[in-house]
């Protein structure tokens, strides 16, 4: 089974076609770079594949789940690390991860948080407010949050 298997994806915003028949297969374990000029539709394509946006045309599966009908399952499995820091600056690292664990309904929360803090080398900073972290540490928190589940 391919991790990503999409065919003929089309997305229009108004009369502008921003994704125009995109077909892509990515094998499990494969690492892929998705390159193109600014505004060429990369983020829009990825939003479709993550189940965040419905395509106007096309079909396919991500992690074996149908992108049109199983978007909830896809969202539960996929980790998406954004470029812009999108966590709570007035919560600590630990509190941010607890929040994410609860959103994903992971149980027991404390076990998931402790393991993730350990794996990402964040344990000693658990009680530091996210807003006071340097850029690299913020990225590390963001990575922790998107792989925890
Ligand atoms: N929600 C939206 N409504 C209207 N137009 C949108 C919307 N989202 C994206 N667009 C337009 O779709 C086009 C593709 O945008 P997209 O963000 O997918 O490009 P990108 O390849 O990720 O660009 P970049 O390299 O700058 O990140 C752009 O012209 C953008 O203005
Ligand atoms: Mg983009």
Short mmCIF file of C-alpha atoms and ligand atoms in Angstrom, two decimals:
data_model
loop_
_atom_site.label_atom_id
_atom_site.label_comp_id
_atom_site.label_asym_id
_atom_site.label_seq_id
_atom_site.Cartn_x
_atom_site.Cartn_y
_atom_site.Cartn_z
CA UNK A 1 0.00 0.00 0.00
CA UNK A 2 1.27 3.48 -0.83
CA UNK A 3 1.25 6.11 1.91
CA UNK A 4 -0.10 8.61 -0.61
CA UNK A 5 -1.99 7.71 -3.77
CA UNK A 6 -3.93 10.57 -5.37
CA UNK A 7 -5.10 11.02 -8.95
CA UNK A 8 -6.32 13.98 -10.95
CA UNK A 9 -6.70 16.42 -8.06
CA UNK A 10 -8.27 19.71 -9.07
CA UNK A 11 -9.05 22.68 -6.82
CA UNK A 12 -10.53 25.98 -7.92
CA UNK A 13 -10.98 29.15 -5.92
CA UNK A 14 -13.52 31.21 -7.82
CA UNK A 15 -12.55 31.08 -11.48
CA UNK A 16 -8.90 30.39 -10.67
CA UNK A 17 -7.68 26.78 -10.94
CA UNK A 18 -4.91 26.48 -8.36
CA UNK A 19 -4.46 22.70 -8.44
CA UNK A 20 -4.74 21.32 -11.95
CA UNK A 21 -4.88 17.53 -12.25
CA UNK A 22 -2.21 16.52 -9.78
CA UNK A 23 -1.38 12.82 -9.56
CA UNK A 24 1.09 11.56 -6.99
CA UNK A 25 2.14 8.30 -5.37
CA UNK A 26 4.44 8.06 -2.37
CA UNK A 27 5.51 4.68 -1.03
CA UNK A 28 5.52 3.93 2.67
CA UNK A 29 8.86 5.04 4.15
CA UNK A 30 9.72 7.21 1.17
CA UNK A 31 10.85 10.79 1.79
CA UNK A 32 9.62 13.29 -0.77
CA UNK A 33 10.29 16.94 -1.46
CA UNK A 34 7.43 18.82 -3.09
CA UNK A 35 8.86 21.84 -4.91
CA UNK A 36 7.37 24.60 -7.03
CA UNK A 37 7.13 28.37 -7.41
CA UNK A 38 5.29 30.44 -4.80
CA UNK A 39 1.57 30.27 -5.30
CA UNK A 40 1.74 27.17 -7.51
CA UNK A 41 -0.61 25.16 -5.30
CA UNK A 42 1.65 23.06 -3.06
CA UNK A 43 0.01 23.95 0.24
CA UNK A 44 -3.45 23.57 -1.30
CA UNK A 45 -2.51 20.08 -2.57
CA UNK A 46 -1.18 19.09 0.86
CA UNK A 47 -4.33 20.43 2.55
CA UNK A 48 -6.37 18.19 0.25
CA UNK A 49 -4.18 15.19 1.09
CA UNK A 50 -4.47 15.87 4.83
CA UNK A 51 -8.26 15.84 4.59
CA UNK A 52 -8.56 19.56 5.37
CA UNK A 53 -9.97 20.56 1.98
CA UNK A 54 -12.21 18.68 -0.47
CA UNK A 55 -11.00 18.62 -4.09
CA UNK A 56 -13.35 19.70 -6.89
CA UNK A 57 -12.15 16.74 -8.94
CA UNK A 58 -9.95 13.73 -8.36
CA UNK A 59 -9.72 11.02 -5.81
CA UNK A 60 -7.30 8.95 -3.84
CA UNK A 61 -6.15 7.62 -0.52
CA UNK A 62 -3.74 8.72 2.18
CA UNK A 63 -2.61 5.99 4.59
CA UNK A 64 -5.26 3.84 2.93
CA UNK A 65 -8.11 6.24 3.77
CA UNK A 66 -10.25 7.88 1.11
CA UNK A 67 -9.51 11.63 0.97
CA UNK A 68 -13.19 12.44 0.28
CA UNK A 69 -14.97 10.18 2.72
CA UNK A 70 -12.44 9.35 5.44
CA UNK A 71 -10.90 12.74 6.18
CA UNK A 72 -11.44 12.33 9.91
CA UNK A 73 -9.37 9.13 9.94
CA UNK A 74 -6.62 10.86 7.95
CA UNK A 75 -6.52 13.80 10.37
CA UNK A 76 -6.18 11.39 13.26
CA UNK A 77 -3.12 9.71 11.73
CA UNK A 78 -1.24 12.44 9.93
CA UNK A 79 1.19 14.87 11.54
CA UNK A 80 1.51 18.26 9.87
CA UNK A 81 4.21 20.62 11.01
CA UNK A 82 3.48 24.17 9.96
CA UNK A 83 6.09 26.78 9.13
CA UNK A 84 4.55 29.37 11.42
CA UNK A 85 4.56 28.57 15.16
CA UNK A 86 0.95 27.76 16.02
CA UNK A 87 0.99 26.74 19.67
CA UNK A 88 0.12 28.69 22.82
CA UNK A 89 2.90 31.01 23.90
CA UNK A 90 1.36 31.48 27.33
CA UNK A 91 1.35 27.74 28.04
CA UNK A 92 4.45 25.74 28.95
CA UNK A 93 5.89 23.07 26.69
CA UNK A 94 4.28 20.41 28.87
CA UNK A 95 0.89 22.14 28.87
CA UNK A 96 0.94 22.55 25.08
CA UNK A 97 1.65 18.84 24.63
CA UNK A 98 -1.04 17.91 27.13
CA UNK A 99 -3.50 20.02 25.17
CA UNK A 100 -2.56 18.28 21.91
CA UNK A 101 -2.76 14.84 23.56
CA UNK A 102 -6.30 15.63 24.74
CA UNK A 103 -7.32 16.89 21.30
CA UNK A 104 -6.25 13.56 19.82
CA UNK A 105 -7.86 11.72 22.75
CA UNK A 106 -4.62 9.90 23.57
CA UNK A 107 -4.72 7.86 26.78
CA UNK A 108 -3.11 7.99 29.20
CA UNK A 109 -2.26 11.61 28.46
CA UNK A 110 0.64 11.76 30.91
CA UNK A 111 2.34 8.74 29.34
CA UNK A 112 2.18 10.19 25.82
CA UNK A 113 3.43 13.56 27.01
CA UNK A 114 6.30 12.09 29.05
CA UNK A 115 7.46 9.84 26.22
CA UNK A 116 7.31 12.65 23.67
CA UNK A 117 9.20 15.06 25.95
CA UNK A 118 11.87 12.41 26.39
CA UNK A 119 12.14 11.52 22.69
CA UNK A 120 12.48 15.12 21.58
CA UNK A 121 14.89 16.13 24.34
CA UNK A 122 12.35 18.56 25.81
CA UNK A 123 12.02 17.04 29.28
CA UNK A 124 14.24 19.54 31.07
CA UNK A 125 12.26 22.43 29.57
CA UNK A 126 8.86 21.01 30.32
CA UNK A 127 7.87 23.96 32.54
CA UNK A 128 9.19 26.71 30.29
CA UNK A 129 6.60 28.97 28.65
CA UNK A 130 6.52 28.34 24.90
CA UNK A 131 6.62 32.09 24.26
CA UNK A 132 10.06 32.34 25.85
CA UNK A 133 11.65 29.62 23.68
CA UNK A 134 14.15 30.37 20.92
CA UNK A 135 13.11 29.65 17.33
CA UNK A 136 14.78 26.25 17.20
CA UNK A 137 13.20 25.08 20.45
CA UNK A 138 9.80 26.25 19.20
CA UNK A 139 10.33 24.12 16.09
CA UNK A 140 11.21 21.20 18.31
CA UNK A 141 7.99 21.65 20.30
CA UNK A 142 6.04 21.82 17.04
CA UNK A 143 7.68 18.61 15.84
CA UNK A 144 6.90 16.94 19.17
CA UNK A 145 3.24 17.96 18.88
CA UNK A 146 2.82 16.62 15.35
CA UNK A 147 4.41 13.21 15.95
CA UNK A 148 3.03 12.53 19.45
CA UNK A 149 -0.01 10.66 18.15
N1 LIG B 1 -8.57 29.79 0.65
C1 LIG B 1 -8.19 30.36 -0.51
N2 LIG B 1 -9.03 31.15 -1.20
C2 LIG B 1 -8.66 31.71 -2.37
N3 LIG B 1 -7.47 31.52 -2.95
C3 LIG B 1 -6.60 30.74 -2.31
C4 LIG B 1 -6.90 30.13 -1.06
N4 LIG B 1 -5.83 29.39 -0.68
C5 LIG B 1 -4.91 29.55 -1.63
N5 LIG B 1 -5.36 30.36 -2.62
C6 LIG B 1 -4.62 30.72 -3.86
O1 LIG B 1 -4.24 29.50 -4.48
C7 LIG B 1 -2.96 29.64 -5.09
C8 LIG B 1 -2.05 28.53 -4.57
O2 LIG B 1 -1.71 28.79 -3.22
P1 LIG B 1 -0.86 27.79 -2.34
O3 LIG B 1 -0.80 28.37 -0.97
O4 LIG B 1 -1.40 26.41 -2.48
O5 LIG B 1 0.56 27.87 -3.06
P2 LIG B 1 1.98 27.32 -2.60
O6 LIG B 1 2.52 26.55 -3.77
O7 LIG B 1 1.87 26.62 -1.30
O8 LIG B 1 2.81 28.66 -2.43
P3 LIG B 1 4.07 29.02 -1.47
O9 LIG B 1 5.28 28.45 -2.14
O10 LIG B 1 4.08 30.51 -1.52
O11 LIG B 1 3.79 28.45 -0.11
C9 LIG B 1 -2.49 31.04 -4.78
O12 LIG B 1 -2.77 31.85 -5.91
C10 LIG B 1 -3.33 31.46 -3.59
O13 LIG B 1 -3.53 32.84 -3.59
MG1 LIG B 2 2.76 26.93 0.62
#
